[in-house]
Tab-separated table of C-alpha atoms in Angstrom:
chain	number	residue	atom	x	y	z
I	1	MET	CA	-15.957	-20.038	11.531
I	2	PRO	CA	-14.997	-23.147	13.628
I	3	MET	CA	-16.899	-23.591	16.914
I	4	THR	CA	-13.614	-23.979	18.679
I	5	LEU	CA	-10.636	-21.645	18.159
I	6	ASN	CA	-7.164	-22.124	19.417
I	7	LEU	CA	-5.613	-18.798	19.837
I	8	ALA	CA	-2.401	-20.275	21.035
I	9	ASP	CA	-1.773	-21.667	17.462
I	10	PRO	CA	0.851	-19.360	15.891
I	11	ASP	CA	-0.368	-20.501	12.457
I	12	LEU	CA	-3.560	-18.706	13.027
I	13	TYR	CA	-1.670	-15.331	12.628
I	14	ALA	CA	0.628	-16.334	9.803
I	15	THR	CA	-2.018	-16.051	7.000
I	16	THR	CA	-4.623	-13.301	7.491
I	17	GLY	CA	-3.404	-12.221	10.941
I	18	GLY	CA	-6.364	-13.888	12.727
I	19	LEU	CA	-8.474	-10.727	12.846
I	20	ASP	CA	-11.551	-12.397	11.542
I	21	GLU	CA	-11.419	-15.025	14.170
I	22	LEU	CA	-10.930	-12.544	16.871
I	23	ARG	CA	-13.785	-10.386	15.614
I	24	HIS	CA	-16.032	-13.582	15.611
I	25	LEU	CA	-15.229	-13.975	19.289
I	26	GLN	CA	-15.753	-10.324	20.061
I	27	VAL	CA	-19.281	-10.474	18.618
I	28	ASN	CA	-20.281	-14.004	19.837
I	29	GLU	CA	-18.130	-15.002	22.877
I	30	PRO	CA	-16.147	-11.952	24.075
I	31	VAL	CA	-15.007	-13.769	27.146
I	32	TYR	CA	-13.761	-16.961	25.626
I	33	TRP	CA	-12.249	-20.005	27.335
I	34	ASN	CA	-9.321	-21.277	25.142
I	35	ALA	CA	-9.131	-24.876	26.323
I	36	LEU	CA	-6.704	-26.096	23.717
I	37	ALA	CA	-3.645	-24.397	25.137
I	38	ALA	CA	-1.128	-25.746	27.585
I	39	ASP	CA	-1.411	-25.058	31.341
I	40	ASP	CA	-5.121	-25.856	31.242
I	41	GLY	CA	-5.996	-22.957	28.919
I	42	PHE	CA	-6.787	-19.342	29.401
I	43	TRP	CA	-9.604	-16.711	29.089
I	44	ALA	CA	-9.430	-14.456	25.880
I	45	LEU	CA	-10.902	-10.989	26.255
I	46	THR	CA	-11.724	-9.109	23.032
I	47	ARG	CA	-13.720	-6.205	24.296
I	48	TYR	CA	-12.191	-2.937	25.307
I	49	THR	CA	-13.972	-2.588	28.704
I	50	ASP	CA	-13.081	-6.077	29.756
I	51	ALA	CA	-9.446	-5.406	28.904
I	52	VAL	CA	-9.636	-2.210	30.966
I	53	THR	CA	-11.042	-4.165	33.908
I	54	VAL	CA	-7.912	-6.307	34.029
I	55	TYR	CA	-5.493	-3.509	33.502
I	56	ARG	CA	-7.131	-1.371	36.244
I	57	ASN	CA	-7.048	-4.257	38.867
I	58	PRO	CA	-3.460	-4.958	39.644
I	59	ARG	CA	-4.390	-6.471	43.047
I	60	ALA	CA	-6.585	-9.048	41.375
I	61	PHE	CA	-4.008	-10.062	38.764
I	62	THR	CA	-0.399	-10.845	38.759
I	63	SER	CA	2.268	-10.525	36.072
I	64	GLU	CA	4.767	-12.832	37.647
I	65	ARG	CA	3.422	-16.058	36.184
I	66	GLY	CA	3.807	-15.164	32.488
I	67	ILE	CA	2.724	-12.113	30.360
I	68	GLN	CA	1.933	-13.575	27.007
I	69	VAL	CA	0.352	-16.653	25.442
I	70	GLY	CA	3.068	-19.338	24.967
I	71	GLN	CA	4.990	-18.242	28.117
I	72	SER	CA	4.650	-20.979	30.821
I	73	VAL	CA	4.705	-20.475	34.508
I	74	ALA	CA	8.046	-22.380	34.551
I	75	ALA	CA	9.561	-20.250	31.783
I	76	ALA	CA	8.542	-16.991	33.592
I	77	ARG	CA	9.773	-18.056	36.996
I	78	PRO	CA	13.482	-17.152	36.529
I	79	ALA	CA	12.735	-13.560	35.668
I	80	ALA	CA	9.701	-13.154	37.972
I	81	GLY	CA	10.353	-10.167	40.277
I	82	LYS	CA	13.436	-9.292	38.327
I	83	MET	CA	12.243	-8.129	34.947
I	84	LEU	CA	9.904	-5.141	34.987
I	85	VAL	CA	7.060	-6.710	33.052
I	86	LEU	CA	7.221	-9.941	35.223
I	87	SER	CA	7.102	-7.981	38.509
I	88	ASP	CA	4.312	-6.829	40.842
I	89	ARG	CA	3.958	-4.231	43.546
I	90	GLY	CA	7.229	-3.597	45.381
I	91	ALA	CA	9.553	-5.213	43.035
I	92	HIS	CA	7.888	-3.499	40.127
I	93	ARG	CA	8.005	-0.154	41.684
I	94	ARG	CA	11.712	-0.449	42.549
I	95	ILE	CA	12.788	-1.653	39.103
I	96	LYS	CA	10.635	0.942	37.328
I	97	ALA	CA	12.043	3.742	39.516
I	98	ILE	CA	15.651	2.888	38.446
I	99	LEU	CA	14.792	2.229	34.753
I	100	SER	CA	12.716	5.450	34.591
I	101	ARG	CA	15.828	7.678	35.331
I	102	TYR	CA	17.174	6.570	31.926
I	103	LEU	CA	14.027	5.849	29.874
I	104	ALA	CA	12.038	9.051	30.713
I	105	PRO	CA	11.462	11.476	27.811
I	106	GLY	CA	13.979	13.970	29.305
I	107	ALA	CA	16.570	11.348	29.404
I	108	LEU	CA	15.953	9.924	25.843
I	109	ALA	CA	15.605	13.274	24.156
I	110	ARG	CA	19.258	13.414	23.454
I	111	HIS	CA	18.890	10.387	20.999
I	112	LEU	CA	16.391	12.192	18.848
I	113	PRO	CA	18.802	14.122	16.604
I	114	GLU	CA	20.576	10.744	15.820
I	115	LEU	CA	17.142	9.088	15.322
I	116	ARG	CA	16.132	11.681	12.844
I	117	ALA	CA	19.404	11.563	10.951
I	118	ALA	CA	19.098	7.724	10.792
I	119	ALA	CA	15.536	7.927	9.541
I	120	SER	CA	16.564	10.396	6.885
I	121	ARG	CA	19.511	8.204	5.740
I	122	THR	CA	17.318	5.120	5.713
I	123	VAL	CA	14.648	6.749	3.478
I	124	GLU	CA	17.329	8.130	1.177
I	125	ARG	CA	18.873	4.725	0.766
I	126	VAL	CA	15.700	2.771	0.066
I	127	ALA	CA	13.631	5.391	-1.898
I	128	THR	CA	15.174	4.350	-5.326
I	129	GLY	CA	12.030	2.987	-6.877
I	130	GLU	CA	13.470	-0.506	-6.473
I	131	PRO	CA	11.647	-3.136	-4.366
I	132	PHE	CA	12.983	-3.837	-0.789
I	133	ASP	CA	11.902	-5.456	2.437
I	134	PHE	CA	10.506	-2.714	4.655
I	135	VAL	CA	10.739	-5.039	7.649
I	136	THR	CA	14.441	-5.440	7.666
I	137	GLU	CA	15.747	-2.500	5.617
I	138	ALA	CA	13.669	0.243	7.041
I	139	ALA	CA	11.943	-0.715	10.329
I	140	GLY	CA	14.565	-3.196	11.611
I	141	HIS	CA	17.499	-0.952	10.525
I	142	LEU	CA	16.102	2.027	12.427
I	143	THR	CA	15.261	0.089	15.608
I	144	LEU	CA	18.742	-1.481	15.749
I	145	THR	CA	20.464	1.824	15.171
I	146	LEU	CA	18.550	3.403	18.094
I	147	LEU	CA	18.968	0.345	20.386
I	148	GLY	CA	22.679	0.168	19.465
I	149	SER	CA	23.139	3.765	20.597
I	150	LEU	CA	20.959	3.371	23.645
I	151	LEU	CA	22.600	0.075	24.808
I	152	GLY	CA	26.050	0.752	23.430
I	153	ILE	CA	26.101	-2.093	21.096
I	154	PRO	CA	29.057	-1.699	18.634
I	155	ALA	CA	28.004	-1.130	15.123
I	156	THR	CA	29.685	-4.308	13.922
I	157	ASP	CA	27.535	-6.386	16.324
I	158	ARG	CA	24.063	-4.836	15.717
I	159	ASP	CA	22.936	-7.040	12.922
I	160	ARG	CA	23.972	-10.181	14.922
I	161	VAL	CA	22.152	-8.994	17.994
I	162	GLY	CA	19.144	-8.233	15.777
I	163	ARG	CA	19.100	-11.766	14.320
I	164	TRP	CA	19.456	-13.311	17.747
I	165	THR	CA	16.611	-11.130	19.037
I	166	GLY	CA	14.262	-12.082	16.224
I	167	THR	CA	14.989	-15.746	16.701
I	168	ALA	CA	14.639	-15.552	20.385
I	169	PHE	CA	11.045	-14.141	19.866
I	170	GLY	CA	10.222	-16.537	17.101
I	171	SER	CA	10.493	-14.213	13.991
I	172	THR	CA	12.389	-14.809	10.793
I	173	THR	CA	13.129	-12.461	7.900
I	174	GLY	CA	12.877	-12.732	4.153
I	175	PRO	CA	10.288	-14.344	1.908
I	176	SER	CA	10.986	-17.916	2.909
I	177	ASP	CA	9.124	-19.270	5.915
I	178	ASP	CA	11.998	-20.857	7.828
I	179	ARG	CA	10.245	-21.610	11.139
I	180	VAL	CA	11.988	-21.040	14.406
I	181	THR	CA	12.061	-24.081	16.636
I	182	ASP	CA	11.864	-24.018	20.427
I	183	ALA	CA	15.569	-25.073	20.286
I	184	ASP	CA	16.445	-22.276	18.025
I	185	SER	CA	14.711	-19.873	20.266
I	186	ALA	CA	16.427	-21.080	23.457
I	187	ALA	CA	19.809	-20.989	21.781
I	188	ALA	CA	19.267	-17.439	20.664
I	189	ASN	CA	18.172	-16.281	24.115
I	190	ALA	CA	21.278	-17.896	25.632
I	191	GLN	CA	23.447	-16.101	23.048
I	192	LEU	CA	21.876	-12.803	24.039
I	193	PHE	CA	22.429	-13.304	27.755
I	194	VAL	CA	26.013	-14.303	27.164
I	195	TYR	CA	26.605	-11.382	24.778
I	196	PHE	CA	25.210	-8.750	27.158
I	197	GLY	CA	26.819	-10.452	30.176
I	198	ASP	CA	30.239	-9.924	28.481
I	199	LEU	CA	29.231	-6.304	27.392
I	200	LEU	CA	28.120	-5.505	30.963
I	201	ALA	CA	31.509	-6.701	32.320
I	202	LEU	CA	33.322	-4.717	29.775
I	203	ARG	CA	31.293	-1.540	30.623
I	204	ARG	CA	32.260	-1.981	34.269
I	205	ARG	CA	35.908	-1.818	33.164
I	206	GLU	CA	35.425	0.774	30.451
I	207	THR	CA	32.506	2.914	31.137
I	208	ALA	CA	30.775	4.572	28.083
I	209	ASP	CA	27.989	6.981	27.499
I	210	ASP	CA	25.195	4.388	27.183
I	211	LEU	CA	22.364	2.747	29.247
I	212	LEU	CA	24.354	-0.400	30.117
I	213	SER	CA	27.118	1.646	31.610
I	214	ALA	CA	24.685	3.783	33.586
I	215	LEU	CA	22.928	0.703	34.975
I	216	ALA	CA	26.274	-0.897	35.911
I	217	VAL	CA	27.095	1.947	38.283
I	218	SER	CA	23.790	3.513	39.110
I	219	GLY	CA	22.575	3.634	42.762
I	220	ALA	CA	25.704	2.292	44.201
I	221	SER	CA	25.691	4.969	46.826
I	222	ASP	CA	22.017	4.710	47.954
I	223	GLY	CA	21.444	1.009	47.468
I	224	GLN	CA	19.086	1.594	44.514
I	225	GLN	CA	20.973	-0.627	42.128
I	226	LEU	CA	19.934	-3.447	39.934
I	227	THR	CA	21.732	-6.739	40.275
I	228	ASP	CA	23.583	-8.049	37.254
I	229	GLU	CA	20.835	-10.578	36.767
I	230	GLU	CA	18.177	-7.843	36.896
I	231	ILE	CA	20.198	-5.720	34.399
I	232	LEU	CA	20.448	-8.664	31.964
I	233	PHE	CA	16.690	-9.438	32.277
I	234	ASN	CA	15.680	-5.925	31.613
I	235	VAL	CA	18.053	-5.455	28.724
I	236	HIS	CA	16.305	-8.445	27.319
I	237	LEU	CA	13.125	-6.716	27.868
I	238	LEU	CA	14.301	-3.605	26.006
I	239	LEU	CA	15.343	-5.812	23.025
I	240	ALA	CA	11.807	-7.269	23.007
I	241	GLY	CA	10.135	-3.914	23.081
I	242	GLY	CA	12.770	-1.768	21.381
I	243	HIS	CA	13.396	-4.147	18.472
I	244	GLU	CA	10.628	-6.744	17.917
I	245	THR	CA	7.555	-4.729	19.013
I	246	THR	CA	8.765	-1.376	17.725
I	247	ARG	CA	9.902	-2.979	14.413
I	248	GLN	CA	6.324	-4.139	13.911
I	249	ALA	CA	4.848	-0.723	14.730
I	250	LEU	CA	7.227	0.891	12.245
I	251	THR	CA	6.345	-1.750	9.577
I	252	GLY	CA	2.716	-0.902	10.276
I	253	ILE	CA	3.319	2.466	8.647
I	254	ALA	CA	3.931	0.917	5.297
I	255	ALA	CA	1.275	-1.809	5.708
I	256	ALA	CA	-1.417	0.741	6.640
I	257	PHE	CA	-0.620	3.244	3.833
I	258	ILE	CA	-0.301	0.503	1.143
I	259	ASP	CA	-3.911	-0.435	1.996
I	260	HIS	CA	-5.028	3.172	2.437
I	261	PRO	CA	-3.197	5.318	-0.207
I	262	ASP	CA	-5.713	8.103	0.103
I	263	GLU	CA	-4.758	8.522	3.763
I	264	TRP	CA	-1.053	9.044	2.665
I	265	VAL	CA	-2.186	11.674	0.250
I	266	ARG	CA	-4.134	13.272	3.094
I	267	LEU	CA	-1.236	13.262	5.386
I	268	ARG	CA	1.219	14.870	3.007
I	269	ALA	CA	-1.269	17.635	2.296
I	270	ARG	CA	-2.062	18.144	5.908
I	271	PRO	CA	1.174	17.599	7.974
I	272	GLU	CA	-0.672	18.933	11.099
I	273	LEU	CA	-2.195	15.522	11.200
I	274	LEU	CA	1.102	13.749	12.102
I	275	PRO	CA	0.218	13.460	15.856
I	276	THR	CA	-3.031	11.709	15.308
I	277	THR	CA	-1.484	9.692	12.510
I	278	VAL	CA	1.044	8.323	14.877
I	279	GLU	CA	-1.653	7.136	17.356
I	280	GLU	CA	-3.678	5.638	14.506
I	281	ILE	CA	-0.790	3.636	13.371
I	282	LEU	CA	-0.222	2.298	16.864
I	283	ARG	CA	-3.961	1.479	17.182
I	284	TRP	CA	-4.077	-0.164	13.811
I	285	ALA	CA	-0.803	-2.071	13.961
I	286	ALA	CA	-1.193	-3.204	17.621
I	287	PRO	CA	2.185	-4.962	17.600
I	288	SER	CA	1.905	-6.701	20.882
I	289	LEU	CA	-0.661	-9.361	19.970
I	290	ASN	CA	-1.777	-10.152	23.456
I	291	VAL	CA	-0.973	-9.443	27.128
I	292	MET	CA	-1.618	-12.080	29.821
I	293	ARG	CA	-2.275	-11.890	33.551
I	294	THR	CA	-3.100	-14.570	36.130
I	295	ALA	CA	-6.005	-13.940	38.503
I	296	THR	CA	-5.094	-13.905	42.170
I	297	GLN	CA	-8.678	-14.024	43.319
I	298	ASP	CA	-12.099	-14.816	41.859
I	299	ILE	CA	-13.306	-12.004	39.800
I	300	GLU	CA	-16.219	-11.317	37.465
I	301	ILE	CA	-15.278	-10.030	33.942
I	302	GLY	CA	-17.852	-9.337	31.296
I	303	GLY	CA	-20.450	-11.412	33.249
I	304	THR	CA	-18.192	-14.484	33.438
I	305	LEU	CA	-16.566	-15.616	36.671
I	306	VAL	CA	-12.773	-15.939	36.418
I	307	ARG	CA	-11.290	-18.174	39.119
I	308	ALA	CA	-8.203	-17.516	41.129
I	309	GLY	CA	-5.252	-19.109	39.345
I	310	GLN	CA	-6.770	-18.810	35.817
I	311	ARG	CA	-4.964	-16.900	33.088
I	312	VAL	CA	-6.603	-13.944	31.313
I	313	THR	CA	-5.463	-12.532	27.977
I	314	MET	CA	-6.282	-9.293	26.321
I	315	TRP	CA	-5.971	-9.261	22.444
I	316	HIS	CA	-4.878	-5.794	21.343
I	317	PRO	CA	-5.621	-5.946	17.577
I	318	ILE	CA	-9.334	-6.604	18.173
I	319	VAL	CA	-9.658	-4.646	21.451
I	320	ASN	CA	-8.333	-1.622	19.559
I	321	ARG	CA	-11.104	-2.254	16.954
I	322	ASP	CA	-14.005	-2.538	19.418
I	323	GLU	CA	-16.939	-0.672	17.772
I	324	ALA	CA	-18.410	-0.052	21.230
I	325	PHE	CA	-15.432	2.232	22.054
I	326	PHE	CA	-13.994	3.366	18.674
I	327	ARG	CA	-16.309	4.921	16.055
I	328	ASN	CA	-15.835	3.264	12.640
I	329	ALA	CA	-13.236	1.106	14.373
I	330	PHE	CA	-12.436	-0.881	11.168
I	331	ARG	CA	-11.598	2.230	9.340
I	332	PHE	CA	-8.061	3.592	9.289
I	333	ASP	CA	-8.356	7.320	9.982
I	334	ILE	CA	-5.307	9.473	10.491
I	335	ALA	CA	-7.466	12.192	12.052
I	336	ARG	CA	-9.016	9.956	14.652
I	337	ALA	CA	-9.459	11.862	17.985
I	338	PRO	CA	-9.662	10.832	20.698
I	339	ASN	CA	-7.666	7.605	20.237
I	340	ARG	CA	-7.211	5.750	23.590
I	341	HIS	CA	-5.787	2.585	22.127
I	342	LEU	CA	-4.363	0.022	24.406
I	343	SER	CA	-1.287	-0.795	22.357
I	344	PHE	CA	1.004	0.261	25.300
I	345	GLY	CA	-1.309	-1.256	27.864
I	346	MET	CA	-2.616	0.756	30.820
I	347	GLY	CA	-2.036	1.411	34.503
I	348	GLY	CA	1.079	0.575	36.405
I	349	HIS	CA	2.434	-1.590	33.552
I	350	PHE	CA	1.998	1.022	30.861
I	351	CYS	CA	4.968	0.531	28.552
I	352	LEU	CA	7.991	2.357	29.840
I	353	GLY	CA	9.212	2.786	26.182
I	354	ALA	CA	5.932	4.221	24.836
I	355	TRP	CA	7.381	7.732	24.405
I	356	LEU	CA	10.411	6.552	22.425
I	357	ALA	CA	8.300	4.153	20.228
I	358	ARG	CA	6.035	7.135	19.488
I	359	GLU	CA	8.975	9.290	18.465
I	360	GLU	CA	10.373	6.414	16.283
I	361	VAL	CA	6.969	6.116	14.430
I	362	GLN	CA	6.744	9.901	14.037
I	363	VAL	CA	10.312	10.427	12.768
I	364	LEU	CA	9.990	7.625	10.112
I	365	ILE	CA	6.679	9.029	8.976
I	366	GLU	CA	8.209	12.447	8.661
I	367	ALA	CA	11.202	11.156	6.684
I	368	LEU	CA	8.952	9.235	4.368
I	369	ALA	CA	6.396	11.997	3.885
I	370	ALA	CA	9.068	14.499	2.941
I	371	ARG	CA	10.230	12.313	-0.001
I	372	VAL	CA	7.821	9.688	-0.949
I	373	ARG	CA	4.608	10.199	-3.011
I	374	ARG	CA	3.331	6.656	-2.655
I	375	ILE	CA	4.110	3.393	-0.894
I	376	ASP	CA	3.465	0.405	-3.164
I	377	PRO	CA	3.394	-3.368	-2.641
I	378	ALA	CA	6.246	-5.091	-4.408
I	379	GLY	CA	5.479	-8.758	-3.775
I	380	ALA	CA	3.772	-11.072	-1.443
I	381	PRO	CA	4.067	-10.132	2.179
I	382	ARG	CA	4.790	-12.826	4.968
I	383	ARG	CA	2.997	-12.360	8.253
I	384	SER	CA	4.575	-13.313	11.457
I	385	ARG	CA	3.988	-16.830	12.721
I	386	SER	CA	3.841	-15.754	16.409
I	387	THR	CA	1.548	-15.535	19.448
I	388	ARG	CA	3.542	-12.613	20.730
I	389	THR	CA	3.989	-9.988	18.101
I	390	TRP	CA	1.425	-9.229	15.405
I	391	GLY	CA	2.661	-8.003	12.046
I	392	TYR	CA	4.979	-8.999	9.289
I	393	ASP	CA	8.395	-10.768	8.974
I	394	TYR	CA	8.620	-9.758	5.364
I	395	LEU	CA	6.952	-6.757	3.559
I	396	PRO	CA	8.271	-6.008	0.176
I	397	VAL	CA	7.509	-2.458	-1.013
I	398	ARG	CA	8.547	0.106	-3.571
I	399	LEU	CA	8.636	3.720	-2.841
I	400	ALA	CA	7.515	6.152	-5.463
I	401	VAL	CA	9.360	9.580	-5.152
């Protein structure tokens, strides 16, 4: 293991996923100064208790200067105080209160019948015994179907929006490693903002039964209304979480059960384990690679002094495998309980889409378990070359029915 690791290098995660390197830090240097990154580096936390220290101290840390490695202060500034995850205190409470009206379980439950039907159709389509890419043809298809319904994206535009979203967040699909450049990402981000700006204008003229229409007219009578800019920034957030991160969580189903076929047999024999299986998939897949905060005051973490103005990052794949907190942490166990993983964060910034993401994972597992005896690899996978999402851009599988 090299003496100096650069966790900001996306190539680190494109091969083995970087878990060995993160484990090395957890054992040897759990509060690690990553000096090779831009903006003078950042602290990397790999222990569960240290991550919790940050999540539970919102007054000592701000989200408005960037929330993931690779996001500079300058890049975060336009959305600071306008996008939920890049907001603190009053701005965060106001935006969350408005979005919660439409993203709470009660409001989202009406999408579940369509989600179940889509999952069933998806499994029916791919469970032919022939190889297919689980990332795009199962996980990606399901997330785009749900997001399309939620945001009112016409069916004819969903694949295009999905491609833009993947490029904007640095992911590509298929077996070839066509790397996304900064220019590609910037162009895709611009296309998304233009597209949803046009769709928002259309929904103001022709209201539909979707979230974009609701946000366009909500709160007009009581002043609790998001501006157009705030709506577009938070739609962008929904694309990041609802497509990119959730797609990796769903892909984690196939990846986990390919490596642990006995657990798939166990689940099919004991369907009552489905709830704990969902949580173990989320712990194991840890699709959001890291979360970043900036210290607003001097604070000690794990015996190390973090200075005001320094960035601090929590690395979910290894935090979720902390042996001091999870028994047999490197074992995939569908009956694990309790399972207080941090894949959705903690505290005031706990993921607003967590309920829906859990439902998507559960619904896809149910559809697969009802029909599929075994999930087999069907070629060489390709991991994501990203410092934001952790998982796969290409996972060829074959379903034995």
